[in-house]
Coordinates of C-alpha atoms in Angstrom, one line a residue:
M20 CA 207.3 -40.3 -102.6
G21 CA 210.8 -38.9 -103.0
T22 CA 210.5 -35.1 -103.0
I23 CA 213.0 -32.2 -102.6
R24 CA 212.0 -31.8 -99.2
K25 CA 212.4 -35.3 -98.2
I26 CA 216.1 -34.5 -99.4
V27 CA 216.7 -31.2 -97.3
E28 CA 215.1 -32.7 -94.6
G29 CA 217.0 -36.1 -94.6
V30 CA 220.2 -37.1 -93.6
Q31 CA 221.4 -38.7 -96.6
F32 CA 222.7 -35.6 -98.7
P33 CA 225.3 -33.8 -96.1
M34 CA 227.0 -32.6 -99.0
L35 CA 223.8 -30.9 -100.4
T36 CA 222.5 -27.1 -99.4
L37 CA 219.5 -25.7 -100.7
V38 CA 220.2 -21.8 -101.5
A39 CA 217.2 -21.1 -103.2
G40 CA 213.7 -21.5 -104.7
H41 CA 213.1 -23.1 -100.8
S42 CA 209.4 -22.8 -102.1
G43 CA 209.3 -25.4 -104.4
T44 CA 210.8 -28.3 -102.3
Y45 CA 207.2 -30.0 -102.9
R46 CA 209.1 -31.5 -106.5
R47 CA 209.0 -34.4 -107.0
V48 CA 212.8 -36.4 -107.5
T49 CA 212.4 -39.5 -110.3
G50 CA 216.3 -39.5 -111.3
I51 CA 219.6 -37.7 -111.4
N52 CA 221.5 -36.4 -114.6
V53 CA 224.9 -34.8 -115.1
V54 CA 224.8 -32.1 -117.6
E55 CA 227.6 -30.1 -118.6
S56 CA 226.6 -28.3 -121.4
N57 CA 224.0 -26.7 -123.2
D58 CA 223.6 -29.1 -125.9
L59 CA 222.8 -32.2 -123.6
I60 CA 220.0 -30.4 -121.2
M61 CA 217.7 -32.1 -124.1
F62 CA 218.2 -35.3 -122.5
C63 CA 216.7 -34.8 -119.1
R64 CA 213.7 -35.7 -118.0
P65 CA 210.9 -34.0 -115.7
N66 CA 211.4 -34.4 -111.9
E67 CA 215.0 -35.4 -113.1
L68 CA 217.7 -33.4 -110.6
V69 CA 220.5 -32.1 -112.7
V70 CA 223.8 -31.8 -111.5
T71 CA 226.8 -29.5 -113.4
T72 CA 230.1 -28.9 -112.5
G73 CA 231.0 -26.0 -115.5
I74 CA 233.4 -27.9 -116.4
N75 CA 232.4 -27.5 -120.2
L76 CA 230.4 -24.0 -119.7
D77 CA 231.5 -20.5 -120.9
A78 CA 233.5 -18.5 -118.8
D79 CA 230.9 -16.0 -118.2
E80 CA 228.1 -16.0 -116.0
D81 CA 225.3 -15.8 -118.6
S82 CA 225.8 -19.2 -119.7
L83 CA 225.4 -21.2 -116.3
E84 CA 221.7 -18.8 -116.1
Q85 CA 220.8 -19.9 -119.6
L86 CA 221.5 -23.9 -118.7
V87 CA 219.8 -23.6 -115.3
K88 CA 216.9 -21.6 -117.0
Q89 CA 217.1 -24.5 -119.9
A90 CA 216.6 -26.7 -116.9
Y91 CA 213.5 -25.2 -115.3
A92 CA 212.0 -25.1 -119.0
K93 CA 212.4 -29.4 -118.9
K94 CA 210.5 -29.4 -115.6
V95 CA 213.2 -30.9 -113.8
A96 CA 212.8 -31.1 -110.0
G97 CA 216.1 -29.2 -109.0
F98 CA 219.9 -28.0 -109.6
I99 CA 222.6 -29.0 -108.3
I100 CA 226.0 -26.8 -108.7
N101 CA 229.2 -28.2 -107.9
T102 CA 231.4 -25.1 -107.1
G103 CA 234.9 -25.0 -107.4
P104 CA 237.4 -23.6 -110.2
F105 CA 235.2 -23.6 -112.7
I106 CA 232.1 -22.3 -110.8
P107 CA 233.7 -20.5 -107.8
D108 CA 230.4 -18.6 -106.8
I109 CA 226.4 -19.0 -107.8
P110 CA 225.4 -15.8 -110.0
E111 CA 223.3 -13.6 -108.3
A112 CA 221.0 -13.7 -111.4
V113 CA 220.8 -17.6 -111.2
I114 CA 219.5 -17.1 -107.0
S115 CA 217.2 -14.7 -108.6
F116 CA 215.8 -16.6 -111.4
A117 CA 215.0 -19.5 -108.8
N118 CA 213.6 -17.9 -106.0
Q119 CA 211.2 -16.3 -108.4
N120 CA 210.1 -19.6 -110.0
D121 CA 210.1 -21.6 -106.9
F122 CA 212.7 -23.4 -108.7
P123 CA 214.9 -25.4 -106.1
I124 CA 219.0 -24.8 -106.5
F125 CA 221.9 -26.6 -104.5
Q126 CA 225.4 -26.0 -103.7
M127 CA 227.7 -28.4 -103.4
P128 CA 231.3 -28.1 -102.8
W129 CA 234.1 -29.6 -104.5
N130 CA 235.5 -31.9 -102.2
Y131 CA 232.2 -34.2 -102.5
R132 CA 232.4 -36.5 -105.2
I133 CA 229.6 -36.5 -108.2
A134 CA 229.6 -40.3 -107.9
D135 CA 229.2 -40.4 -104.5
L136 CA 225.9 -37.9 -105.0
L137 CA 224.9 -40.0 -107.7
K138 CA 224.9 -43.3 -105.9
T139 CA 223.5 -41.8 -102.6
T140 CA 220.4 -40.1 -104.8
F141 CA 219.5 -43.8 -106.6
Q142 CA 218.9 -45.3 -103.5
F143 CA 217.1 -42.4 -102.1
I144 CA 215.0 -43.0 -105.8
A145 CA 214.7 -46.5 -104.9
N146 CA 214.1 -46.7 -101.0
H147 CA 211.1 -44.1 -102.1
H148 CA 209.7 -45.8 -104.7
Q149 CA 208.4 -48.3 -102.8
E150 CA 206.6 -45.3 -100.4
L151 CA 204.8 -44.6 -103.4
S152 CA 203.6 -48.2 -103.4
I153 CA 202.5 -47.6 -100.1
E154 CA 200.6 -44.7 -101.2
E155 CA 199.0 -45.6 -103.6
K156 CA 197.9 -49.0 -101.5
V157 CA 196.4 -46.5 -98.9
L158 CA 194.7 -44.5 -101.4
F159 CA 193.0 -48.0 -103.0
N160 CA 191.5 -48.9 -100.0
L161 CA 190.2 -45.6 -98.8
L162 CA 188.2 -45.5 -101.9
F163 CA 187.3 -49.0 -102.7
H164 CA 187.4 -51.1 -99.4
Y165 CA 187.1 -48.6 -96.6
K166 CA 185.0 -50.6 -94.1
Q167 CA 187.6 -53.1 -94.4
N168 CA 189.9 -50.8 -93.4
A169 CA 188.8 -47.9 -91.6
N170 CA 190.2 -48.6 -87.8
A171 CA 193.7 -48.5 -89.7
M172 CA 193.1 -45.9 -92.4
K173 CA 193.5 -42.7 -89.7
D174 CA 196.9 -43.6 -88.6
Q175 CA 198.3 -44.5 -92.2
L176 CA 196.8 -40.8 -93.5
A177 CA 198.2 -39.0 -90.5
Q178 CA 201.6 -40.3 -91.2
L179 CA 201.1 -39.9 -94.8
G180 CA 200.8 -36.1 -94.0
F181 CA 196.7 -36.1 -93.9
P182 CA 196.2 -36.1 -90.5
Q183 CA 192.4 -36.4 -89.3
G184 CA 190.1 -34.0 -89.3
R185 CA 191.2 -32.4 -92.7
E186 CA 188.9 -31.3 -95.8
L187 CA 189.7 -33.9 -98.3
A188 CA 188.9 -34.0 -101.9
I189 CA 189.0 -36.5 -104.7
I190 CA 190.1 -35.1 -108.5
T191 CA 190.0 -37.4 -111.2
C192 CA 191.6 -36.9 -114.4
T193 CA 190.7 -39.6 -118.1
T194 CA 190.9 -39.4 -121.2
V195 CA 188.2 -39.6 -124.2
G196 CA 188.0 -42.4 -126.2
T197 CA 189.5 -46.1 -126.0
Q198 CA 192.5 -45.7 -127.3
A199 CA 193.4 -43.0 -125.6
S200 CA 196.1 -43.6 -122.3
I201 CA 196.3 -41.1 -119.6
D202 CA 199.8 -42.6 -118.7
R203 CA 201.0 -39.8 -121.6
Y204 CA 199.8 -36.9 -119.7
E205 CA 200.5 -38.2 -116.5
V206 CA 204.1 -35.7 -116.0
L207 CA 202.0 -33.2 -116.9
V208 CA 199.2 -33.6 -114.9
Q209 CA 201.1 -34.4 -111.6
F210 CA 203.7 -31.8 -112.6
A211 CA 200.7 -28.7 -112.5
F212 CA 199.5 -30.3 -109.1
Q213 CA 202.4 -29.7 -107.8
N214 CA 202.9 -26.8 -107.9
H215 CA 199.3 -26.0 -107.1
Y216 CA 199.1 -28.5 -104.3
Q217 CA 201.6 -28.8 -101.2
R218 CA 200.5 -32.5 -100.5
F219 CA 198.4 -35.1 -102.6
L220 CA 198.6 -38.7 -102.8
K221 CA 198.3 -40.3 -106.2
L222 CA 196.5 -43.6 -107.5
K223 CA 196.4 -45.0 -111.3
H224 CA 193.4 -47.0 -111.7
K225 CA 192.4 -48.6 -115.0
N226 CA 192.7 -45.7 -117.4
Y227 CA 192.2 -42.9 -114.4
L228 CA 194.4 -41.0 -112.8
I229 CA 193.1 -40.4 -109.2
F230 CA 194.3 -37.5 -106.5
L231 CA 193.4 -36.8 -103.0
I232 CA 194.0 -33.6 -102.1
D233 CA 193.6 -31.5 -98.8
K234 CA 192.2 -28.0 -98.4
T235 CA 194.6 -26.6 -96.4
Q236 CA 197.5 -27.8 -98.4
I237 CA 197.1 -25.5 -101.6
N238 CA 200.3 -23.6 -102.3
T239 CA 198.4 -21.3 -104.6
P240 CA 195.3 -20.1 -103.2
N241 CA 194.7 -17.1 -104.9
I242 CA 194.4 -18.9 -108.2
P243 CA 191.0 -21.3 -108.9
F244 CA 191.1 -24.6 -109.5
S245 CA 189.3 -23.7 -112.9
K246 CA 192.2 -21.9 -113.5
I247 CA 194.8 -25.1 -113.4
V248 CA 192.7 -27.4 -115.5
E249 CA 192.6 -25.0 -118.2
E250 CA 196.5 -24.5 -118.5
I251 CA 196.6 -28.3 -118.3
Y252 CA 193.9 -28.6 -121.4
E253 CA 196.2 -25.5 -123.2
K254 CA 199.1 -27.3 -122.8
I255 CA 197.3 -30.8 -124.0
T256 CA 195.8 -28.8 -126.9
L257 CA 199.1 -26.5 -127.9
K258 CA 200.8 -30.1 -128.0
N259 CA 198.5 -32.5 -129.9
G260 CA 196.2 -30.0 -131.8
Y261 CA 193.1 -31.5 -130.0
L262 CA 192.1 -31.7 -126.3
D263 CA 191.3 -35.5 -125.6
I264 CA 191.2 -35.6 -121.1
I265 CA 188.8 -34.8 -118.9
I266 CA 189.3 -33.4 -115.1
G267 CA 186.9 -33.8 -112.8
K268 CA 186.9 -32.7 -109.1
G269 CA 184.3 -33.5 -106.3
N270 CA 183.5 -31.9 -102.9
Y271 CA 185.8 -31.8 -99.8
H272 CA 184.5 -34.0 -97.3
K273 CA 186.1 -33.9 -93.1
E274 CA 184.7 -37.7 -92.7
L275 CA 186.9 -40.5 -94.5
E276 CA 183.9 -42.8 -95.2
N277 CA 183.2 -39.4 -97.4
V278 CA 185.8 -39.7 -99.6
R279 CA 184.6 -41.9 -102.1
K280 CA 181.7 -40.1 -102.0
S281 CA 183.8 -37.0 -103.7
Y282 CA 185.0 -39.4 -106.1
D283 CA 182.2 -40.5 -107.6
E284 CA 181.5 -36.7 -107.5
S285 CA 184.3 -36.0 -109.8
L286 CA 183.3 -39.2 -112.2
T287 CA 180.0 -37.2 -112.2
V288 CA 181.4 -34.2 -113.4
I289 CA 183.5 -36.1 -116.0
H290 CA 180.3 -37.9 -117.5
L291 CA 178.6 -34.7 -117.8
A292 CA 181.4 -32.9 -119.1
Q293 CA 181.4 -35.4 -121.7
L294 CA 178.4 -35.8 -122.8
H295 CA 178.0 -32.1 -123.3
N296 CA 181.3 -31.4 -124.8
N297 CA 181.8 -28.7 -121.8
R298 CA 185.6 -28.4 -121.3
F299 CA 184.5 -25.7 -118.6
L300 CA 182.8 -28.1 -116.3
Y301 CA 185.6 -28.6 -113.9
K302 CA 184.0 -29.3 -109.8
Y303 CA 180.9 -30.9 -109.1
K304 CA 179.9 -27.8 -106.8
E305 CA 179.2 -26.2 -110.5
I306 CA 177.1 -29.0 -111.7
G307 CA 174.0 -26.7 -110.7
A308 CA 170.3 -28.3 -111.2
Y309 CA 172.0 -31.6 -111.9
K310 CA 172.3 -32.2 -108.4
I311 CA 168.8 -31.5 -107.5
I312 CA 167.3 -33.7 -110.2
M313 CA 169.8 -36.7 -109.3
A314 CA 168.3 -36.7 -105.6
V315 CA 164.7 -36.8 -106.6
Q316 CA 163.7 -40.3 -106.1
N317 CA 160.8 -40.2 -107.9
Q318 CA 161.4 -41.4 -111.1
S319 CA 158.3 -41.5 -112.5
L320 CA 157.3 -37.7 -112.2
M321 CA 160.8 -36.9 -113.5
K322 CA 159.6 -38.9 -116.9
S323 CA 156.4 -37.8 -116.8
F324 CA 157.9 -34.4 -116.6
S325 CA 160.3 -34.7 -119.5
H326 CA 157.7 -36.5 -121.8
D327 CA 155.0 -34.0 -121.5
I328 CA 157.5 -31.9 -122.6
L329 CA 159.8 -33.4 -125.2
G330 CA 157.6 -36.4 -126.3
Q331 CA 155.9 -34.5 -129.2
L332 CA 159.2 -33.5 -130.7
Y333 CA 160.6 -36.9 -130.2
H334 CA 157.4 -38.8 -131.8
Y335 CA 158.0 -36.0 -134.7
D336 CA 162.0 -37.3 -135.6
D337 CA 161.0 -40.8 -134.9
V338 CA 158.2 -40.5 -137.8
H339 CA 159.7 -37.9 -140.2
N340 CA 163.5 -39.1 -139.8
T341 CA 164.5 -35.4 -138.5
D342 CA 166.5 -34.0 -136.5
Y343 CA 164.3 -31.5 -134.1
V344 CA 165.3 -32.8 -130.7
P345 CA 169.1 -32.6 -131.0
F346 CA 168.6 -29.1 -132.8
L347 CA 166.6 -27.7 -130.0
R348 CA 169.8 -28.9 -127.5
I349 CA 171.6 -26.8 -129.8
F350 CA 169.2 -23.8 -129.1
L351 CA 169.7 -24.0 -125.6
E352 CA 173.0 -24.2 -125.4
E353 CA 173.7 -21.3 -127.8
N354 CA 170.9 -19.6 -125.7
G355 CA 168.9 -19.2 -128.9
S356 CA 171.9 -17.3 -131.3
T357 CA 170.9 -17.8 -134.7
S358 CA 174.4 -16.9 -135.6
R359 CA 175.8 -19.3 -133.4
I360 CA 173.7 -21.9 -133.9
S361 CA 173.9 -21.3 -137.5
E362 CA 178.0 -21.6 -137.4
R363 CA 177.6 -24.5 -135.2
Q364 CA 175.7 -27.0 -137.4
F365 CA 176.8 -25.7 -140.6
I366 CA 173.3 -24.6 -141.7
H367 CA 171.9 -21.1 -143.3
R368 CA 170.7 -18.8 -141.3
N369 CA 167.1 -19.1 -142.3
T370 CA 166.8 -22.5 -142.1
V371 CA 167.9 -22.0 -138.1
L372 CA 165.0 -19.7 -137.9
Y373 CA 162.9 -21.9 -139.9
K374 CA 163.4 -24.9 -137.3
I375 CA 162.9 -22.6 -134.2
K376 CA 159.3 -21.9 -135.9
K377 CA 159.0 -25.7 -136.7
I378 CA 159.4 -26.3 -132.8
E379 CA 157.8 -23.8 -131.6
W380 CA 154.5 -25.4 -133.9
L381 CA 155.0 -28.9 -132.8
L382 CA 155.6 -28.1 -129.0
D383 CA 153.2 -25.1 -129.1
M384 CA 155.5 -22.8 -126.8
D385 CA 157.4 -19.7 -127.7
L386 CA 160.9 -20.4 -127.3
S387 CA 161.7 -16.5 -126.7
N388 CA 160.0 -17.2 -123.4
P389 CA 162.4 -17.3 -120.8
F390 CA 160.2 -19.6 -118.4
T391 CA 159.7 -21.7 -121.6
K392 CA 163.7 -22.1 -122.1
T393 CA 163.9 -23.0 -118.2
N394 CA 161.3 -25.8 -118.8
L395 CA 163.0 -27.1 -121.9
Y396 CA 166.5 -27.1 -120.2
I397 CA 165.1 -29.0 -117.1
A398 CA 163.6 -31.7 -119.1
F399 CA 167.0 -32.2 -121.2
L400 CA 168.8 -32.7 -117.9
I401 CA 166.3 -35.2 -116.4
E402 CA 166.6 -37.3 -119.8
D403 CA 170.8 -37.1 -119.5
V404 CA 170.6 -38.0 -115.6
L405 CA 167.8 -40.8 -116.0
T406 CA 169.4 -42.0 -119.4
H407 CA 172.9 -42.5 -117.7
Q408 CA 172.2 -43.6 -114.1

């Protein structure tokens, strides 16, 4: 993957000096754009480099600062300032903003031609496009063909920045609904993860975006994974008016053969989050009692437990065409709050109370008893696991 770091470390760009935003060198570079006025920043795309000579900018320092801030808001990879007759020096306000926001700023002397910079950048992007394909192939083989490639996998991952012995995990993203494509969110999700992780491998497989991450390469260890996901969800909801993406993370594993297990764990999180319409379920280690239930080998025992508790209610619903089973699930999800159940079901509070009493009579149980609630909740968990295995 072509990044700012590879531009800094490479020999192809002797004309560029990184003067600010050094912590943002993880940013991916997918293009380059010459922008000479604030009106043209709208044509920039995420992950592009932006170049300016300042020829059409106002003489005051604020105009360049505003251009840099607008470019940052467009999620570009970095900003190149061609210092010379129009921009003699890079203002301190620009340097300060870039350092505060980890936004790479390069200085390019006037004696270098922009045309040469463009040519070199295009070659750089073309070369690293092939590298991206290699990364995708390695991750694909790690997840789906590990046994056939086990001998070479350690060396390949080490060459890509994932040395042996690291704790690795998988993050998977997908959309809800058969018509929604994950492609529309690829840039947004990748940009968020670029801020959080120094390094990752990415694979697009069917309608899934799959990321391999390293526990030691987290840029923001004080920001929990849930916070990163919520920021992504909020941006998508703000943009669409609804949320149609689910993100799940598997556990970390040291053994390469278990990375596929982390992928399966991430899919389990996605499945459970979708099943319960629970946007606050992010990580496999947070799925709680589901882990225990999925590990139980005696399915007959689990079926018997669930049937003993819920069977009578299912039978009553079938005979009388009622909805007490789904109502009971909502009752448990809302912890018995009559007001929240009423709002969620669009029914009067008295109707809620009636249904609660009816279920208590049918099951011969006290729904206010914590032990009863626990058994009912476990019965539904078992049902979910057995139905979707």
